[in-house]
Coordinates of C-alpha atoms and ligand atoms in Angstrom, one line a residue:
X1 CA 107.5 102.7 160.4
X2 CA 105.5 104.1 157.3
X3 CA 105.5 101.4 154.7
X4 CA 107.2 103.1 151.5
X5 CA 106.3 100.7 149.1
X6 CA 104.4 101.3 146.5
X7 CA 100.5 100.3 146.7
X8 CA 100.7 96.6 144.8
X9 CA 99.7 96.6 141.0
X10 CA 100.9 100.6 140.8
X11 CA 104.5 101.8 139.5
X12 CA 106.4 105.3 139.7
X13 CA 107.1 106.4 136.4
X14 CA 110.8 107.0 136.6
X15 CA 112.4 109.0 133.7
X16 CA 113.4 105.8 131.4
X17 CA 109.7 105.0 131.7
X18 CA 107.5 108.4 131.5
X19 CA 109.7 109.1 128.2
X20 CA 108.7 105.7 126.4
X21 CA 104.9 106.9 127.8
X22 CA 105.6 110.5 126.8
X23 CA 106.7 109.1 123.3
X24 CA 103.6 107.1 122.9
X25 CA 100.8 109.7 123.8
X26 CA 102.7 112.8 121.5
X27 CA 102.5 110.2 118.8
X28 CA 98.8 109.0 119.6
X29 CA 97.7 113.2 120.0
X30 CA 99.5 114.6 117.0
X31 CA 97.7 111.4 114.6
X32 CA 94.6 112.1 116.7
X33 CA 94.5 115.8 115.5
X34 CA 95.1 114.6 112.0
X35 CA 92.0 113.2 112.1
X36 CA 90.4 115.7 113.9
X37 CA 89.9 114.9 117.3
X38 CA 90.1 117.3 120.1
X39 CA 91.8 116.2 123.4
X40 CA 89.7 116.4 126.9
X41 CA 90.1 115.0 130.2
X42 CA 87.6 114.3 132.6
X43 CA 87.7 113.9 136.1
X44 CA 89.8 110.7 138.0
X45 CA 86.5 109.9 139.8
X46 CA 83.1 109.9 139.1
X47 CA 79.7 108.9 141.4
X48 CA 80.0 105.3 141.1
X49 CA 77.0 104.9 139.6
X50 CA 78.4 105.8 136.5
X51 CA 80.5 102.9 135.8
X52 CA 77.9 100.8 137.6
X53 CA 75.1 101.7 135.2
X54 CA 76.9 101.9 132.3
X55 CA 79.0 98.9 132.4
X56 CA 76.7 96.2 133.6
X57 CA 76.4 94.4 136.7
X58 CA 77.8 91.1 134.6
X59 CA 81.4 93.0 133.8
X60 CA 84.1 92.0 135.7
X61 CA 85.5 95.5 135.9
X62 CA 81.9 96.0 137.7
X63 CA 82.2 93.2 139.9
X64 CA 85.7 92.5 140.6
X65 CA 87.3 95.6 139.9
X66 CA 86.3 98.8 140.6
X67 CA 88.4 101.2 143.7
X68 CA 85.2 102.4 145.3
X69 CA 84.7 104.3 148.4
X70 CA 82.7 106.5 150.4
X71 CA 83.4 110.3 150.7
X72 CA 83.0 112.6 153.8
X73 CA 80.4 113.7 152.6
X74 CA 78.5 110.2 152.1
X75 CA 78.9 109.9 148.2
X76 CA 79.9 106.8 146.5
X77 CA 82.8 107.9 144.4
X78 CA 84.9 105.1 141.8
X79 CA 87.9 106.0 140.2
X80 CA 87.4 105.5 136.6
X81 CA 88.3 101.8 135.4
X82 CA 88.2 103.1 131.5
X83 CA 87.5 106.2 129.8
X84 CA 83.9 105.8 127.5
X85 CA 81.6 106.2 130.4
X86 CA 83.1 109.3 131.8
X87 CA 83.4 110.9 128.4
X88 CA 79.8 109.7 127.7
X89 CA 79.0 111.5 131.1
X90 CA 80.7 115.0 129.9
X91 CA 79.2 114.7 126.7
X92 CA 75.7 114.5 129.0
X93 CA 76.4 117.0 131.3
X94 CA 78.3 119.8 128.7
X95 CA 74.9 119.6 126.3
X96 CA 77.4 118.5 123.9
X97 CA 74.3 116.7 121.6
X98 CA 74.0 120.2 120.0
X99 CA 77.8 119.5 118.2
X100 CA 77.8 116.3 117.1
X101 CA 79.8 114.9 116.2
X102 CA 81.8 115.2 119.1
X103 CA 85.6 113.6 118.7
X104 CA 87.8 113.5 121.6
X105 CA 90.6 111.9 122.4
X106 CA 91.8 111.6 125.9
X107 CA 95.0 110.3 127.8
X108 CA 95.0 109.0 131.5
X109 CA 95.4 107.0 133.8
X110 CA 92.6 104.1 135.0
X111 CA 92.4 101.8 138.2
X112 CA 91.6 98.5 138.0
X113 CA 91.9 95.8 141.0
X114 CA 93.3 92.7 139.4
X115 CA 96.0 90.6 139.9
X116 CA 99.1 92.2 139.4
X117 CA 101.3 90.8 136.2
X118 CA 103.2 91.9 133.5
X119 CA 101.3 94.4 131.3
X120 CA 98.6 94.7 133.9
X121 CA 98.7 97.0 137.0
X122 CA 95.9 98.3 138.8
X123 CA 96.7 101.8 138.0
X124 CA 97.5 101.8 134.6
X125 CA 97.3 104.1 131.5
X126 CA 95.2 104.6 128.4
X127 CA 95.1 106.6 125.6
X128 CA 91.7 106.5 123.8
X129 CA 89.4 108.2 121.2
X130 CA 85.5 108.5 121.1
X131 CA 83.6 109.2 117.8
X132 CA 80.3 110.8 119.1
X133 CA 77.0 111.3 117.2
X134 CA 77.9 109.0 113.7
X135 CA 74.9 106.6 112.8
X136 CA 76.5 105.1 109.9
X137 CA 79.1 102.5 109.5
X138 CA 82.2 105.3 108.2
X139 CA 82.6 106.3 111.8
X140 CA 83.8 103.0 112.7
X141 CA 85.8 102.7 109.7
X142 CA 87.1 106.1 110.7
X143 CA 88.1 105.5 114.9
X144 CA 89.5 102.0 113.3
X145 CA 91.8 103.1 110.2
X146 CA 92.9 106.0 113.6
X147 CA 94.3 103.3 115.7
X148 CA 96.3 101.6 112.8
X149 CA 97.7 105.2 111.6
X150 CA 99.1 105.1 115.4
X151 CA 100.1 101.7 115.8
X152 CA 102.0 102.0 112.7
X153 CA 103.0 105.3 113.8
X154 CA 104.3 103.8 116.8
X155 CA 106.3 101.3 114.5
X156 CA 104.2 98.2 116.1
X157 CA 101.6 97.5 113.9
X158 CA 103.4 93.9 112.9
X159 CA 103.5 92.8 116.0
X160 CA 99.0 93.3 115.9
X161 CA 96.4 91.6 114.2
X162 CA 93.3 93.1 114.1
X163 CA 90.2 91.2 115.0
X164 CA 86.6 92.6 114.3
X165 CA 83.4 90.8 114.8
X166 CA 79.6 92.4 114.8
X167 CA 77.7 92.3 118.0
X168 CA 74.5 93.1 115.8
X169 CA 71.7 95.3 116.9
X170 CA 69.1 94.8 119.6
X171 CA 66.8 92.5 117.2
X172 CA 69.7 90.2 116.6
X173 CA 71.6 90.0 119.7
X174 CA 68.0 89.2 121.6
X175 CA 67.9 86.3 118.4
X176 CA 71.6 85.5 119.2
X177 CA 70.9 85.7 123.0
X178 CA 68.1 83.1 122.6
X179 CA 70.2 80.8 120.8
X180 CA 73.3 81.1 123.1
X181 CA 71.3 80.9 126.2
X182 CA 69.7 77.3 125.4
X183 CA 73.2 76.2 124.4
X184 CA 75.0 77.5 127.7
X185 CA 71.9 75.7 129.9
X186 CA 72.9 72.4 128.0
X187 CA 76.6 72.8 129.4
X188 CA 75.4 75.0 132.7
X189 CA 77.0 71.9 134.8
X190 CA 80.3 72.2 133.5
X191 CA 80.3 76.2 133.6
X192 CA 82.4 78.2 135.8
X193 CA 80.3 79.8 139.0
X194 CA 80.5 83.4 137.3
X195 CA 79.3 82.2 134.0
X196 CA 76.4 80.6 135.6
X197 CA 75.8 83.8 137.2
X198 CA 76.0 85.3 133.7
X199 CA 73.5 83.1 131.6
X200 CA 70.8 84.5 133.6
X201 CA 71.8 87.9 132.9
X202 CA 74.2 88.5 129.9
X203 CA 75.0 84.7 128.0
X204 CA 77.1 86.9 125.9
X205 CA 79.8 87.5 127.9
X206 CA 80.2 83.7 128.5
X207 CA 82.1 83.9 125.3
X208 CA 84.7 86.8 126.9
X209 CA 85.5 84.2 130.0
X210 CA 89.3 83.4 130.4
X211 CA 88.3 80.5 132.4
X212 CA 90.0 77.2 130.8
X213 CA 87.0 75.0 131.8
X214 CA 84.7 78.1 130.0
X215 CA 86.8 78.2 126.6
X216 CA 86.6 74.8 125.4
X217 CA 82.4 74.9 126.0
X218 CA 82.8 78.3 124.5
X219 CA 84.6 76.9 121.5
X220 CA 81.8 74.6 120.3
X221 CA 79.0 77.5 120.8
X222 CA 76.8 79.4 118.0
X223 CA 78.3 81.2 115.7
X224 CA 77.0 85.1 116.0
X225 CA 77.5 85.9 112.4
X226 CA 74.8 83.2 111.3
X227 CA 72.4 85.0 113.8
X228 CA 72.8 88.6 112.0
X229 CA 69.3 90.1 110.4
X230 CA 70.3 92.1 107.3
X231 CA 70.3 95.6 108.5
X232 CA 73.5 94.1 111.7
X233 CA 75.4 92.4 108.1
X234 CA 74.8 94.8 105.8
X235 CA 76.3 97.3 108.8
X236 CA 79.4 95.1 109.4
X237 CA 80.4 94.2 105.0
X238 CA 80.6 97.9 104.9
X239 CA 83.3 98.2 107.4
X240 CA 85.2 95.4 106.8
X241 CA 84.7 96.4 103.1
X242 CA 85.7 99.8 104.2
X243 CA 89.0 98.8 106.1
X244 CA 89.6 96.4 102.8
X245 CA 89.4 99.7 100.4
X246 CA 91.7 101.7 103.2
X247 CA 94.7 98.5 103.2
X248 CA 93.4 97.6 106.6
X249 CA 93.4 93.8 107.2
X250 CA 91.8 92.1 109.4
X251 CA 90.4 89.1 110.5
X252 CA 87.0 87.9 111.6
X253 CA 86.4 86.6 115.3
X254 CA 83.0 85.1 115.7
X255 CA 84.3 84.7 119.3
X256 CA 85.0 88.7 120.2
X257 CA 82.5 90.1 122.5
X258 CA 83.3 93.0 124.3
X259 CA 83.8 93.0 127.9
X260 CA 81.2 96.0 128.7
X261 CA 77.8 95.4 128.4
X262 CA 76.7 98.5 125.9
X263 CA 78.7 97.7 122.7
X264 CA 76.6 96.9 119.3
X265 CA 77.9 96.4 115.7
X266 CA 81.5 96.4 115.1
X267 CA 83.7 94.9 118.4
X268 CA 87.5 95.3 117.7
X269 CA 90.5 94.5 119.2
X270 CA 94.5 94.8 117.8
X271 CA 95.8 91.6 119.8
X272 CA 99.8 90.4 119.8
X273 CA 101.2 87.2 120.8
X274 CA 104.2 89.1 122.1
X275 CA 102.9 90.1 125.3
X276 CA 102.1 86.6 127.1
X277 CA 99.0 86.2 128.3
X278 CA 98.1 90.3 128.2
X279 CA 96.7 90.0 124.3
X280 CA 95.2 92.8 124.1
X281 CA 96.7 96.2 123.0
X282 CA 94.3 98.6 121.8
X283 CA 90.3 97.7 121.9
X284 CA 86.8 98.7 121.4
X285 CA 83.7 99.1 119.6
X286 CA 80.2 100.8 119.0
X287 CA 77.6 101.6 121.9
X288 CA 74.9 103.1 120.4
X289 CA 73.1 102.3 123.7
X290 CA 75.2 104.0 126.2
X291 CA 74.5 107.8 126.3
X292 CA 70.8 107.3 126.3
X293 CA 71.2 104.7 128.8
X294 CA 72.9 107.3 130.9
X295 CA 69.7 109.7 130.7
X296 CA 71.4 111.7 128.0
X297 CA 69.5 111.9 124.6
X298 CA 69.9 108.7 121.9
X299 CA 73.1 109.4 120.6
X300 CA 75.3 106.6 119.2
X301 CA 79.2 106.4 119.3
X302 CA 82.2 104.3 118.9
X303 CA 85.4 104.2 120.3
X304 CA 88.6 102.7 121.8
X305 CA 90.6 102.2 124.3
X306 CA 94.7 101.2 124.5
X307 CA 97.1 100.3 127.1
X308 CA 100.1 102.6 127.0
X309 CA 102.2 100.3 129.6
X310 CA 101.6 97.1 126.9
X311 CA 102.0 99.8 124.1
X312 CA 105.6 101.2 125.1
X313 CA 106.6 97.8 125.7
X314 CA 105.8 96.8 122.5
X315 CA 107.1 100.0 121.0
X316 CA 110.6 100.1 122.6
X317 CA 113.1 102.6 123.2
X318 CA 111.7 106.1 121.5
X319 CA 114.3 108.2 119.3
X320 CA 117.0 110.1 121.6
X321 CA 116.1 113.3 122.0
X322 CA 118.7 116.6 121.1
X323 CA 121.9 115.7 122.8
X324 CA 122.6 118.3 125.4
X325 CA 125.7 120.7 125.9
X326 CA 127.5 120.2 129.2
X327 CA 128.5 123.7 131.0
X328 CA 131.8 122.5 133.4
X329 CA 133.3 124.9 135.4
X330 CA 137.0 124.0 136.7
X331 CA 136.7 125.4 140.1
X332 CA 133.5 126.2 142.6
X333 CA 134.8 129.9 142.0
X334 CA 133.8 130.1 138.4
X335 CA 130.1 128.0 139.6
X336 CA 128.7 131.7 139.3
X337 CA 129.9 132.7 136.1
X338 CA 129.3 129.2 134.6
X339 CA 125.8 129.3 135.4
X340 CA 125.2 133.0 133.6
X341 CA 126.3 131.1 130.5
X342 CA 124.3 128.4 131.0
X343 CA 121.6 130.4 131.3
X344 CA 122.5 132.4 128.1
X345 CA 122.7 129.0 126.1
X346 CA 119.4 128.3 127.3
X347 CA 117.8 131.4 126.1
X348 CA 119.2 130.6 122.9
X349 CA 117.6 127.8 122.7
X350 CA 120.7 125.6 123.1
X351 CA 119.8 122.6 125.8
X352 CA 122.0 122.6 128.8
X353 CA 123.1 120.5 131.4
X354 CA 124.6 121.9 134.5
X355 CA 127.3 120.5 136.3
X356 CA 127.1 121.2 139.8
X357 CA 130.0 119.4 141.5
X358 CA 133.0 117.2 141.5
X359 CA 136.4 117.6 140.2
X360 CA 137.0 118.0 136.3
X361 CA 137.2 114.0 136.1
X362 CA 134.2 112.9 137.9
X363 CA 131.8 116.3 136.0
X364 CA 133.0 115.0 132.3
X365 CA 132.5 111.5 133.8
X366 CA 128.9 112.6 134.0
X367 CA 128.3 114.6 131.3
X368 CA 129.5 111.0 129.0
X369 CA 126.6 109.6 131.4
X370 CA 123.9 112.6 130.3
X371 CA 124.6 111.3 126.6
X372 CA 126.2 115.0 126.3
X373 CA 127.5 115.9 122.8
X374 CA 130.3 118.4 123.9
X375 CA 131.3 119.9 126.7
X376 CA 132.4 123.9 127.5
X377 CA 135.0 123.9 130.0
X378 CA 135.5 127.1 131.8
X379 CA 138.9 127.9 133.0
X380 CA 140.9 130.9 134.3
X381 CA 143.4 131.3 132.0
X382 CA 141.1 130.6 129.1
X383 CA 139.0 133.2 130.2
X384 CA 141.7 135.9 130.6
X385 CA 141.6 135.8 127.2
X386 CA 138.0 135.9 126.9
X387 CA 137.9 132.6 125.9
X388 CA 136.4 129.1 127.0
X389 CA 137.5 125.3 125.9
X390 CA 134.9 123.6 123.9
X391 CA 135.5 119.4 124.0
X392 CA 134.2 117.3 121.5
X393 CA 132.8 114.6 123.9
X394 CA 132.5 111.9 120.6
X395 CA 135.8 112.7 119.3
X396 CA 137.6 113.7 122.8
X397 CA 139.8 117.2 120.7
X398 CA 138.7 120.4 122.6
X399 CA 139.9 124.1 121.1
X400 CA 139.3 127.6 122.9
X401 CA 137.0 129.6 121.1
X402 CA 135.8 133.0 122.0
X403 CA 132.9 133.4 124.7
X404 CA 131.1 136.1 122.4
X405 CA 130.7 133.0 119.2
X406 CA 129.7 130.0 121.6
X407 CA 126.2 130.3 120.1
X408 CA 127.1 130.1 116.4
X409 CA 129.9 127.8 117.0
X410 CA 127.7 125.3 118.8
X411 CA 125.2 126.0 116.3
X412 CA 127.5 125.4 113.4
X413 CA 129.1 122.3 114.3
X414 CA 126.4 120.5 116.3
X415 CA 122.9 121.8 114.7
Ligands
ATP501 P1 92.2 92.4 129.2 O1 91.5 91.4 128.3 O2 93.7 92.3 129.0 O3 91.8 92.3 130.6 P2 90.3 94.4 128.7 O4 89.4 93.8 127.8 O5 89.9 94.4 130.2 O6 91.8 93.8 128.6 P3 89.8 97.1 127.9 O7 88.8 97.3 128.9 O8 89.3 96.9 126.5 O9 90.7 95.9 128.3 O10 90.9 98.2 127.9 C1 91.6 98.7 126.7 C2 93.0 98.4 126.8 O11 93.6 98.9 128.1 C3 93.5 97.0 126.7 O12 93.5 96.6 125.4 C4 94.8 97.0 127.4 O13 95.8 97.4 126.5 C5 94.7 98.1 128.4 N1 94.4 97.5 129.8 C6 93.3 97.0 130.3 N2 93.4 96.6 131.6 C7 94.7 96.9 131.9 C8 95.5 96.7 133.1 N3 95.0 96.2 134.2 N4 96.8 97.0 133.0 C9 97.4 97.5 131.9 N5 96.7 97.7 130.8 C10 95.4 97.4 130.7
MG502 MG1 90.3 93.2 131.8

């Protein structure tokens, strides 16, 4: 028999669900325009080569995670794992360097293979925004203050902190890199096999490991801020002197690297303790390095990333939306006639639930489930007076009222 699960780590997105998503990504797009940033969507997949080259060959979404596969024609394909690289890619391909600043903000779903849990599934969805072409420190200021106006949009900014720390530029993270590696070497006995495997090639991500064993070595390493030359600290007190002058607080993590290998600067992350062991909500930082990295021309950006799945469970239930009218005929003869004015209310602009079947019991039964606000009962003898029964489905009172005023009547006593 075909197996009718669903793949492991991916979820249909049944009605309750798609309208806490849906809530989440109007919110996210309307505050993005305000700010604005034009939506685009790039492709699912891309040649894998760039998320490989982009990401670094020390990320775990690199080497543990990434869906790739060959296709007929011999191509190495990846479905995308997060958003920056493909957008980086567009930006490459589009000649977008000739309008910078480019500012896009994008919505999607991303693939990851990691162990399934709650708030983190191996398809999963992001919304995120990408700040194209700004040297100075007010872009970061700007893609920051954007994820606060929608977390506080979303009403669950209390339940974040945000955490920013500076990655410095190449001069100090080769200092910092120096440093960290002859510390790591000291403990490289007691490190876990993949941070071994990263001291040779990126010590820096040591301090990202969720291994146990890792954290408490981690937790007695160099301090990156004390390794910052003046242009990385003078580039960091402006945005968090920035974000002070906005009302943004913060706090500083000397421990917050990014996971991806290409970030600089500011590294950012809104975390909540409300999710269990999935921390982090929305995330990202500068990478002045990538686009150039890609072949594209030296361009820097900055950016994030957030999870709608931990998002809408963090966010809750959204508003109810306009509480539809049900349209009940009492027989299947009148069906006919009760769809024509169920139709009519529609082009009025009047939302309308059909009932389709069942006797007059079991259809109100179900228009009480639809969260209905009143239904219109057509009858015979109501309409041989060219009248229909309108029932209050709050109050339970019903009176007939004339076919020809249903609009206004609805209007006035519902609108
Ligand atoms: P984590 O530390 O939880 O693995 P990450 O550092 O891998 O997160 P990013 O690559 O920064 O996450 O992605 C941005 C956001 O996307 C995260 O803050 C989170 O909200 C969401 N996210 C990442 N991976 C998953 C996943 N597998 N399932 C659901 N949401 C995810
Ligand atoms: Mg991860």
């Amino acid at each position: 028999m075909t197996n009718l699960q669903p793949v492991r780590g991916t979820h249909d997105l049944l009605p309750e669900d798609h309208k806490r998503h849906h809530h989440v990504k109007k919110l996210a797009r309307k505050t993005s325009e305000l700010y604005g940033f034009d939506e685009v969507a790039t492709p699912i997949f891309e040649f894998t080569e760039v998320f490989a080259r982009t990401l670094g060959d020390t990320s775990d979404i690199v080497t543990k995670e990434m869906y790739t596969f060959e296709t007929k024609g011999g191509e190495s394909v990846t479905l995308r794992p997060e958003g920056t690289a493909g957008v980086a890619r567009a930006f490459i391909s589009n000649g977008l360097a000739q309008h910078v600043p480019v500012k896009a903000f994008y919505t999607g779903p991303m693939f990851r293979h990691e162990r399934p849990q709650k708030g983190r599934q191996r398809q999963f969805h992001q919304i995120g925004v990408e700040l194209i072409g700004v040297e100075g420190p007010q872009a970061d200021i700007e893609v920051i203050a954007l994820g606060y106006h929608i977390l506080k949009d979303l009403g669950v900014l209390e339940s974040t902190t945000l955490e920013i720390n500076s990655l410095g530029d190449t001069q100090s993270r080769a200092a910092f890199r120096a440093v960290l590696t002859e510390y790591f070497e000291s403990h490289s006995s007691s490190l876990s096999a993949d941070s071994r495997n990263r001291l040779a090639k990126n010590p820096l991500r040591i301090l990202d490991s969720k291994d146990d064993g890792d954290r408490k070595i981690v937790a007695g390493a160099p301090d990156f801020a004390e390794h910052l030359n003046d242009v990385s600290k003078g580039f960091i007190d402006t945005v968090q002197q920035g974000l002070t002058d906005l009302g943004i607080s913060y706090q500083r993590n000397p421990k917050l690297v990014r996971g991806l290998d290409y970030y600089c600067h500011t590294a950012f992350e809104f975390t909540t303790t409300e999710l269990g062991a999935q921390s982090a909500v929305l995330a990202g930082g500068r990478y002045d390095g990538l686009i150039e990295q890609m072949g594209g021309p030296s361009t820097p950006g900055v950016g994030w990333a957030a999870g709608i799945e931990r998002l809408s469970m963090l966010a809750g239930d959204p508003p109810a939306l306009d509480r539809p009218i049900s349209v009940v005929p009492v027989s299947a003869d009148l069906s006919g006639k009760a769809q024509e004015l169920a139709q009519s209310l529609r082009n009025a602009g009047v939302s309308v639930e059909f009932s389709f079947t069942g006797n007059m019991k079991r259809r109100l039964k179900r228009a009480d489930k639809n969260n209905a606000r009143a239904a219109l009962i057509l009858g015979e003898d109501e309409l041989k007076d060219d009248k229909i029964m309108l029932r209050d489905l709050d109050s339970g009172e019903q009176e007939a009222i004339p076919l020809n005023t249903v609009v206004e009547t609805l209007q006035r006593i519902y609108s």
